[in-house]
mmCIF file of C-alpha atoms in Angstrom:
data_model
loop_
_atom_site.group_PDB
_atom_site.id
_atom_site.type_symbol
_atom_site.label_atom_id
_atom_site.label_comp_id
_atom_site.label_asym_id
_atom_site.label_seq_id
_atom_site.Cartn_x
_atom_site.Cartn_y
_atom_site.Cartn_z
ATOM 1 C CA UNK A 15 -23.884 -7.372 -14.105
ATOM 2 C CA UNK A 16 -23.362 -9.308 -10.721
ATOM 3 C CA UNK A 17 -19.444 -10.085 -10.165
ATOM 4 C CA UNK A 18 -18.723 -12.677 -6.978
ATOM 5 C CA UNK A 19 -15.516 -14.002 -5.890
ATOM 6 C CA UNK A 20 -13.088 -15.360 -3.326
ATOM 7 C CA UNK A 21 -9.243 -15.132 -2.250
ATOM 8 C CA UNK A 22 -6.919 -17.109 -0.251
ATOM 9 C CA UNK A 23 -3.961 -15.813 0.705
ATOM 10 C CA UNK A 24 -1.548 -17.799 2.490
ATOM 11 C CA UNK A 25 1.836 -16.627 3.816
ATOM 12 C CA UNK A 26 4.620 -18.802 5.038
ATOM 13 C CA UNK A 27 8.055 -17.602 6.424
ATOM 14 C CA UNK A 28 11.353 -19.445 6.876
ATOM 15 C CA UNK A 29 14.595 -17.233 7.821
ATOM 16 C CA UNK A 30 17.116 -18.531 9.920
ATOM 17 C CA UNK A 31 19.466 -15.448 9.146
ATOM 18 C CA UNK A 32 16.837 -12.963 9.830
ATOM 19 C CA UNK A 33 15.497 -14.104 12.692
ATOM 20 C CA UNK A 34 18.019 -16.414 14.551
ATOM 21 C CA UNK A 35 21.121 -14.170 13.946
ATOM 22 C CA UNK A 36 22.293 -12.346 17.269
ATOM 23 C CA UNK A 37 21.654 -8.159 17.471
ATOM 24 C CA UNK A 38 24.502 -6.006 18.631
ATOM 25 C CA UNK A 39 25.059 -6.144 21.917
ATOM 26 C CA UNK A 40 23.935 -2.597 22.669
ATOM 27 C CA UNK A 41 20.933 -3.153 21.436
ATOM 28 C CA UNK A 42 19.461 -3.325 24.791
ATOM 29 C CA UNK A 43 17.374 -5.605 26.424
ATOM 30 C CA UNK A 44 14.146 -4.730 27.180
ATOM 31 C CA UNK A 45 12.924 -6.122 23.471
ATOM 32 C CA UNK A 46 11.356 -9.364 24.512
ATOM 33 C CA UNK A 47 13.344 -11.502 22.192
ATOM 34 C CA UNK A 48 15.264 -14.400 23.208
ATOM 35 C CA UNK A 49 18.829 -13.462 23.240
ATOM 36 C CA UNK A 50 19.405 -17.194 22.793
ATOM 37 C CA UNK A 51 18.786 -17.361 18.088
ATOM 38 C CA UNK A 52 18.792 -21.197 18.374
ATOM 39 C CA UNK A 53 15.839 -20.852 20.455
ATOM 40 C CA UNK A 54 13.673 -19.054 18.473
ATOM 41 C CA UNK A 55 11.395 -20.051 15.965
ATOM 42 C CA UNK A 56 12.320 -19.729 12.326
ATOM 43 C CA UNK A 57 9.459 -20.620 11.163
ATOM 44 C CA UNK A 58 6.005 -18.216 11.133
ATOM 45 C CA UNK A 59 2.799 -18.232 8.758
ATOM 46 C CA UNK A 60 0.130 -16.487 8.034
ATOM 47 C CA UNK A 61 -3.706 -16.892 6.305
ATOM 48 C CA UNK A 62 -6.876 -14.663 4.950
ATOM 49 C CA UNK A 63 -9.837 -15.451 3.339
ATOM 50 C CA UNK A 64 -11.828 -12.746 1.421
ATOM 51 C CA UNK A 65 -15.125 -12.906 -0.179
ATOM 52 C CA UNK A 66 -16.516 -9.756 -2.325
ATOM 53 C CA UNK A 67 -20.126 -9.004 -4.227
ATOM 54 C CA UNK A 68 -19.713 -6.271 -6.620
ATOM 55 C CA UNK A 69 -22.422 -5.084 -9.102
ATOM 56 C CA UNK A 70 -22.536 -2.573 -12.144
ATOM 57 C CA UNK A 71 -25.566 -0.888 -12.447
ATOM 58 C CA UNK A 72 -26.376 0.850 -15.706
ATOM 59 C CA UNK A 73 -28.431 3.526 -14.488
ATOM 60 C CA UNK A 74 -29.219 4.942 -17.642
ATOM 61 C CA UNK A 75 -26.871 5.793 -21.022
ATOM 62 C CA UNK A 76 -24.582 7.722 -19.170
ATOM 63 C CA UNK A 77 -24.615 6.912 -15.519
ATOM 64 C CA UNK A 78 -23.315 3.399 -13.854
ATOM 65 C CA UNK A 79 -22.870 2.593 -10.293
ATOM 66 C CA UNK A 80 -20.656 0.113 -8.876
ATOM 67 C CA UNK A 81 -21.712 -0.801 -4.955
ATOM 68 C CA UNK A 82 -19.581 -3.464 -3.876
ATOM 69 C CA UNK A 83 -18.783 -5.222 -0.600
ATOM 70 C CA UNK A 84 -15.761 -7.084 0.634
ATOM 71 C CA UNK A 85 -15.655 -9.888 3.640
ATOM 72 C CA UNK A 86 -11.901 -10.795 4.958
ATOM 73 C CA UNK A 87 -11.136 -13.066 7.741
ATOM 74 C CA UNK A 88 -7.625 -13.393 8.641
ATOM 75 C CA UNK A 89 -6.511 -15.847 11.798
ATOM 76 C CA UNK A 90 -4.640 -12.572 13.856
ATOM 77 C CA UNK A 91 -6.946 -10.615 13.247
ATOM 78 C CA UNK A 92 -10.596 -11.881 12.818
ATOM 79 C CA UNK A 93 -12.559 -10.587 10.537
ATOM 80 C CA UNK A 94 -13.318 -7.290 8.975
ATOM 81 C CA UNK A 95 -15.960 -5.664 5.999
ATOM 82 C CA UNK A 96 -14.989 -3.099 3.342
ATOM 83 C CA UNK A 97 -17.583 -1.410 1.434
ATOM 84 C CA UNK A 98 -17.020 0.932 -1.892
ATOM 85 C CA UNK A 99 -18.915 2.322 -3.947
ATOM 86 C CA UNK A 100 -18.161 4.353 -7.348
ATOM 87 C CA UNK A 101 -19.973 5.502 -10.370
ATOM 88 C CA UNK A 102 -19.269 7.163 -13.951
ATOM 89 C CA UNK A 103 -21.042 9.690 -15.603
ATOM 90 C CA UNK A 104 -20.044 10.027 -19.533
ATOM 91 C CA UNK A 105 -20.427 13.345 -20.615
ATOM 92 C CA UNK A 106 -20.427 12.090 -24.211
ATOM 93 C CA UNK A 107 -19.027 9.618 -26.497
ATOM 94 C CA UNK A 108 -15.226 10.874 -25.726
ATOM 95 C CA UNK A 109 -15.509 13.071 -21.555
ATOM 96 C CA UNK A 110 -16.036 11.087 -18.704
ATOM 97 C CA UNK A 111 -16.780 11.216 -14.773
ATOM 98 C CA UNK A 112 -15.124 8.718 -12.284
ATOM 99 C CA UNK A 113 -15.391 9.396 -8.081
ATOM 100 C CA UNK A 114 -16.029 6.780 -5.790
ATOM 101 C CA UNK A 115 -15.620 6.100 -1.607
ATOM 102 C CA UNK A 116 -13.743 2.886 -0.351
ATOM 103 C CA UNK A 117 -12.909 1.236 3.097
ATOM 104 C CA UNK A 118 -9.884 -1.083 3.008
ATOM 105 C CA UNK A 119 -8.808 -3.514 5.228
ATOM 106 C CA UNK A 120 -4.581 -4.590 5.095
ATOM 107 C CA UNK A 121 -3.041 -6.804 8.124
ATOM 108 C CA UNK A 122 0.806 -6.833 8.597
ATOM 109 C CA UNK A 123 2.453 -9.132 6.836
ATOM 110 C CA UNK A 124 4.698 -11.471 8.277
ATOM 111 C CA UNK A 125 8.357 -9.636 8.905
ATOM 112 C CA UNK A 126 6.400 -6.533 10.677
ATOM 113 C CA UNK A 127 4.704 -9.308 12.727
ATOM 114 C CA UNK A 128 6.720 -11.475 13.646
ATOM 115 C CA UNK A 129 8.892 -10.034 17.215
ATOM 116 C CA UNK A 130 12.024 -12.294 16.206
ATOM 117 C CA UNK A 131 12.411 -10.852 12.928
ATOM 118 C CA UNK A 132 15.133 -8.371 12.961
ATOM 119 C CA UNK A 133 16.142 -6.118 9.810
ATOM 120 C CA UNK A 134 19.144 -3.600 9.434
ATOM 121 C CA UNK A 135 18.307 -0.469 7.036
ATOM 122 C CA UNK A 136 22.050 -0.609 5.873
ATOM 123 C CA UNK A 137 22.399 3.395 6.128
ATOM 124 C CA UNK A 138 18.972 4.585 4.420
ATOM 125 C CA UNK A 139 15.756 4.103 5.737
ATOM 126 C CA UNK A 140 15.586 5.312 9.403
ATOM 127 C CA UNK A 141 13.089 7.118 10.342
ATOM 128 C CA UNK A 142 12.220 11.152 10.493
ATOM 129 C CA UNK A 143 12.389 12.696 13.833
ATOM 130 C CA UNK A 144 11.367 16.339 14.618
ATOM 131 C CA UNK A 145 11.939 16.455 10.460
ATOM 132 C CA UNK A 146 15.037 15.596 10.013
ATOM 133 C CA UNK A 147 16.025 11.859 9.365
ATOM 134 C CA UNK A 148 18.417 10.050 11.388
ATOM 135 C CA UNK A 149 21.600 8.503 10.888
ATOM 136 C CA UNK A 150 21.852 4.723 9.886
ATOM 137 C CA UNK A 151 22.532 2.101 9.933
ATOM 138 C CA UNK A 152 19.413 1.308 11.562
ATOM 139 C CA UNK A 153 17.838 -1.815 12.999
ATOM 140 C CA UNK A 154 13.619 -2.598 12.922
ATOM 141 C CA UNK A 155 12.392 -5.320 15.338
ATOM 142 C CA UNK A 156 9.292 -7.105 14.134
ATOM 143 C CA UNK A 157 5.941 -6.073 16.610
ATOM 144 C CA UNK A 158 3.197 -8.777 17.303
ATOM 145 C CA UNK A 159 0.916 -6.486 18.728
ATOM 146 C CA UNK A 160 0.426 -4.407 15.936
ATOM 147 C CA UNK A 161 -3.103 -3.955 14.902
ATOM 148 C CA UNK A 162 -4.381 -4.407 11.119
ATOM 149 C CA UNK A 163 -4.650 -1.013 8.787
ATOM 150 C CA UNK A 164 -8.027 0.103 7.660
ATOM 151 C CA UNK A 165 -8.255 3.359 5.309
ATOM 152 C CA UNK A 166 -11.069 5.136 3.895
ATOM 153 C CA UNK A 167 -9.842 6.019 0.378
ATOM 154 C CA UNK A 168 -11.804 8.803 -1.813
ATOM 155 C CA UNK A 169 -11.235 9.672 -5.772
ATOM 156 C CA UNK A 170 -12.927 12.066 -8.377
ATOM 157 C CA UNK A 171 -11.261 11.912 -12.058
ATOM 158 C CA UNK A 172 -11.950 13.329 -15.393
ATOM 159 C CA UNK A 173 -11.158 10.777 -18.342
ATOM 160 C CA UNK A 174 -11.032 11.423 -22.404
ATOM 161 C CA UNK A 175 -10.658 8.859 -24.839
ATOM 162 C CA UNK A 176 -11.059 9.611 -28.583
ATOM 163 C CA UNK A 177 -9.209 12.055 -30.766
ATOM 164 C CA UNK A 178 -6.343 9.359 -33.356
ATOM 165 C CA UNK A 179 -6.788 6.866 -30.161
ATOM 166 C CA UNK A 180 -5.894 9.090 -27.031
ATOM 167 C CA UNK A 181 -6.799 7.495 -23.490
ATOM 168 C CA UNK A 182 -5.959 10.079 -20.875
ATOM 169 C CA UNK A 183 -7.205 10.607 -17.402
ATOM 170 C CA UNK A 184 -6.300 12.940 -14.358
ATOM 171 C CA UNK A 185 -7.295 11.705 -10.695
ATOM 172 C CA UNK A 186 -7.188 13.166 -7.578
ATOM 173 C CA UNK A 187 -7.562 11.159 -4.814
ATOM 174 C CA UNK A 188 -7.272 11.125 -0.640
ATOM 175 C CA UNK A 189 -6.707 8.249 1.640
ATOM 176 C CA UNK A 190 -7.212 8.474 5.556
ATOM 177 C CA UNK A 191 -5.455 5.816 7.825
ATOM 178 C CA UNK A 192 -6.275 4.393 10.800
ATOM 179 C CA UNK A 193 -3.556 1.936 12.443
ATOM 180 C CA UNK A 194 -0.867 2.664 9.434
ATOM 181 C CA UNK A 195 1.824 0.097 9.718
ATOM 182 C CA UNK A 196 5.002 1.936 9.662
ATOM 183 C CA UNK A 197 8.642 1.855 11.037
ATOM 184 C CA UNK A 198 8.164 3.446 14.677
ATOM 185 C CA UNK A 199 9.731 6.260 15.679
ATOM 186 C CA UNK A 200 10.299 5.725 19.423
ATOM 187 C CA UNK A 201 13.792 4.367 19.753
ATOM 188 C CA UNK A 202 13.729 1.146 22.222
ATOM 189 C CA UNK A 203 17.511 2.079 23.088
ATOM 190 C CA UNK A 204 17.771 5.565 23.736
ATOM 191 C CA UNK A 205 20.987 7.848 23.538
ATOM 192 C CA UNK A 206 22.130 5.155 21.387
ATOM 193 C CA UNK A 207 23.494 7.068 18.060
ATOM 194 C CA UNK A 208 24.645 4.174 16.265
ATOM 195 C CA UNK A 209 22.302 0.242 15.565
ATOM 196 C CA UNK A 210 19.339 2.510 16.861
ATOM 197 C CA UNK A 211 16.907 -0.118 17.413
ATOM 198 C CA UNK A 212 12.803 0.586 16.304
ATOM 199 C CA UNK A 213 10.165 -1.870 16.135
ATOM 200 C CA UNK A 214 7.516 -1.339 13.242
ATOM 201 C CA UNK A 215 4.241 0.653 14.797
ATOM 202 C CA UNK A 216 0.958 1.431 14.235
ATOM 203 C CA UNK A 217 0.540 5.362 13.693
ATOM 204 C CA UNK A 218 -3.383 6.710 15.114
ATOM 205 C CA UNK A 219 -3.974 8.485 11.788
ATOM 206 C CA UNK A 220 -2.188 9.145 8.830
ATOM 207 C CA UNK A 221 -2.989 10.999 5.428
ATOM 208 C CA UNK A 222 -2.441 10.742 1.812
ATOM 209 C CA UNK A 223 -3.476 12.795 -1.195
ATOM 210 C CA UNK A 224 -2.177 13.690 -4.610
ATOM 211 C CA UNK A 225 -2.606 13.392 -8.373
ATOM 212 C CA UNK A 226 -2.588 10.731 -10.524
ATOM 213 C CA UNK A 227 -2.634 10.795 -14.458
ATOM 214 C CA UNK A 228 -2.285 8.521 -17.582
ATOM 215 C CA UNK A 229 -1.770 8.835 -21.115
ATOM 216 C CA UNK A 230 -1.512 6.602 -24.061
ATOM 217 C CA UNK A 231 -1.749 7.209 -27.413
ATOM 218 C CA UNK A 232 -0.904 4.919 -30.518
ATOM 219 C CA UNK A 233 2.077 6.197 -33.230
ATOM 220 C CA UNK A 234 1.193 4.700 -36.557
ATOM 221 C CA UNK A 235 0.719 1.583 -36.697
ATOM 222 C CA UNK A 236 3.075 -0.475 -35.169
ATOM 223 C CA UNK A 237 4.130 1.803 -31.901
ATOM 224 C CA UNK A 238 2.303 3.072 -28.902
ATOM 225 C CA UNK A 239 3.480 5.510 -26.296
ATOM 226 C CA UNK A 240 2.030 5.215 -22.646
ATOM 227 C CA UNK A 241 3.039 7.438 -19.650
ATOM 228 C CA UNK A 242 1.584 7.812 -16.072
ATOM 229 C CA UNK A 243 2.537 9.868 -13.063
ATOM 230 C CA UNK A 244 1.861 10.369 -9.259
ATOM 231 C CA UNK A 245 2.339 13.526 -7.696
ATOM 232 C CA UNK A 246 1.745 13.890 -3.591
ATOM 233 C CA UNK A 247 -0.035 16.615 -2.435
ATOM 234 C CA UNK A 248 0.292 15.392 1.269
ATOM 235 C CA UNK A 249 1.731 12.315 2.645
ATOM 236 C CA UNK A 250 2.052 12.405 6.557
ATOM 237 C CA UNK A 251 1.071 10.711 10.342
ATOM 238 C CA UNK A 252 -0.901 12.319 12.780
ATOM 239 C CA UNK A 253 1.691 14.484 14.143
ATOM 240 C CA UNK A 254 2.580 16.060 10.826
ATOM 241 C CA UNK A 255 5.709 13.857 9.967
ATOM 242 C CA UNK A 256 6.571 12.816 6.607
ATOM 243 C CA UNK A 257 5.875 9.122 5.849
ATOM 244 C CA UNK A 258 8.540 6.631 5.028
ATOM 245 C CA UNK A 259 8.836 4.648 1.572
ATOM 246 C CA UNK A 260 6.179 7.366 -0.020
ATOM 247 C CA UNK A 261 8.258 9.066 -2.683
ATOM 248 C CA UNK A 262 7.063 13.003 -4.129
ATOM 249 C CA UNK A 263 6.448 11.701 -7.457
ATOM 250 C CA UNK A 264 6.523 8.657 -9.942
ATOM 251 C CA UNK A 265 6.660 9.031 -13.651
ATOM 252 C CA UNK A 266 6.539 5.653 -15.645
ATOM 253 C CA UNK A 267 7.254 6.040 -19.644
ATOM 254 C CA UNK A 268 6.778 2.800 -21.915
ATOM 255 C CA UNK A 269 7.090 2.798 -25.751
ATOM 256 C CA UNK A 270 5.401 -0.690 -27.202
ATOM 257 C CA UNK A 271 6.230 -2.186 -31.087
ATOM 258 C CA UNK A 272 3.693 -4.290 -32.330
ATOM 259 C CA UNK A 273 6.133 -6.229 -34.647
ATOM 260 C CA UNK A 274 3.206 -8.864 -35.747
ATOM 261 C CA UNK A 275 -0.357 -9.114 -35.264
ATOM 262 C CA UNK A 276 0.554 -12.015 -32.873
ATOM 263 C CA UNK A 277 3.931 -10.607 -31.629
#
C-alpha cells in the first residue's frame, strides 16, 4: 500500500505589543533591535512545503515494513529530506513488535525568529545555569540567525491487544538533536540580576530518551478507560544541562460513556 501526500504550512505574525513595546532600559544595547518600536516591523511570515512517499510492505503474515521519505522546503531555510523507516513483527494474534529509525526536520517558528520579538517569562521559565535556575522575571529576544532543528529519533516497543478488549503498549524511545531551538543561556546583559535578557539559541547536540506507555480497556458496555504516560530517562544539551519545557513525567487518564450508538 503506496501512501503520497503534501503540506503547506503557512505562518503569519502580527504583534504590535510584542514586538513594538520598549525593553527596560537596562537591557543593554548591544541587541541589534531598534530602540525606536514605531520603527520596527510588526508584521513577519513564514512558509514550508513538504512532500512525503510512504509504503507498507507486507513482508509476510507477520512482518511489515514501512520505508518512507519526506521532502520540506521552507523559504529561511531551503530545503531538507527526512527518511524513516519502521517495521512490526506480530508474535501472534494478540504480542507484537514495533522499532523503527527517523530523521526530522523542524525550523523555528516565527517568535524565536523574529529579532524584534521580545517575551518576558513573568518569574518562571529562565533558564538553568551551572544547575540551578535563575531568578525571573526574565526577558527572551527573538534570534534570526538561528539554524533549523534536525533529530534522528529511534523506538523499539512491545504491544498486546486481546484479553476482554485490552490495547496496551510500552515504548522506549531516544531522540538525538542537532541545532535544538532553545532559550539560550548566555545572558546578553551580564551582572544584570534582574530583566536578564537571553535570545533563543541553537544548542550543538542535545538528547532525549524515556518511556512511553498506553492502556485502554473497555468497562461493560457503555464505558472505556484509557491512560498513557511518559517517563524521561534523560533529557539534556550537550553540556549536560537539563532542558527547558521537558517535564519528568506525563500521565493522561480519560474515562469515555458511550451513551448511544451515535452519541
Amino acid at each position: 500500500r503506496l501512501t503520497l501526500g503534501a503540506e503547506y504550512r503557512g505562518e503569519f505574525m502580527e504583534d504590535s505589543v510584542s514586538i513594538r513595546g520598549s525593553m527596560p532600559p537596562d537591557l543593554g544595547e548591544d541587541t541589534g533591535v531598534d530602540p525606536d518600536g514605531e520603527s520596527r516591523d510588526p508584521k513577519i511570515d513564514q512558509h514550508t512545503i513538504g512532500l512525503y512517499i510512504e509504503s507498507n510492505i507486507e513482508w509476510d503474515d507477520r512482518l511489515t515494513l514501512t520505508p518512507a521519505l519526506r521532502f520540506d522546503y521552507n523559504d529561511n531555510f531551503g530545503s531538507a529530506w527526512s527518511p524513516s523507516l519502521n517495521a512490526t513483527y506480530a508474535f501472534n494474534d494478540e504480542w507484537s513488535m514495533k522499532l523503527g529509525v527517523a530523521r526530522a526536520f523542524k525550523a523555528p517558528n516565527l517568535f524565536q525568529l523574529n529579532p524584534n520579538y521580545v517575551y518576558t517569562t513573568r518569574g518562571n521559565g529562565c533558564p538553568y545555569v551551572d544547575g540551578e535556575r535563575l531568578s525571573g522575571p526574565c526577558y527572551v529576544l527573538g534570534n534570526p540567525d538561528l539554524e533549523a532543528e534536525t533529530s534522528v529519533n529511534k523506538e523499539i516497543g512491545v504491544a498486546y491487544q486481546g484479553f476482554n478488549g485490552i490495547d496496551a503498549s510500552l515504548t522506549w524511545f531516544h531522540n538525538d538533536y542537532k541545532n535544538r531551538i532553545a532559550s539560550g543561556q548566555i545572558q546578553y546583559n551580564p551582572g544584570a540580576e534582574t530583566n536578564r535578557l537571553f535570545r533563543w539559541d541553537n544548542q550543538e547536540k542535545a538528547i532525549i530518551s524515556g518511556l512511553e506507555g498506553n492502556f485502554s480497556t473497555p468497562l461493560g458496555d457503555r464505558f472505556a478507560f484509557n491512560a498513557n504516560f511518559t517517563k524521561m530517562i534523560k533529557s539534556e544539551d550537550g553540556d549536560g544541562q537539563p532542558l527547558s519545557l521537558v517535564p519528568d513525567y506525563t500521565i493522561n487518564a480519560s474515562l469515555d460513556w458511550y451513551a448511544t450508538e451515535a452519541l
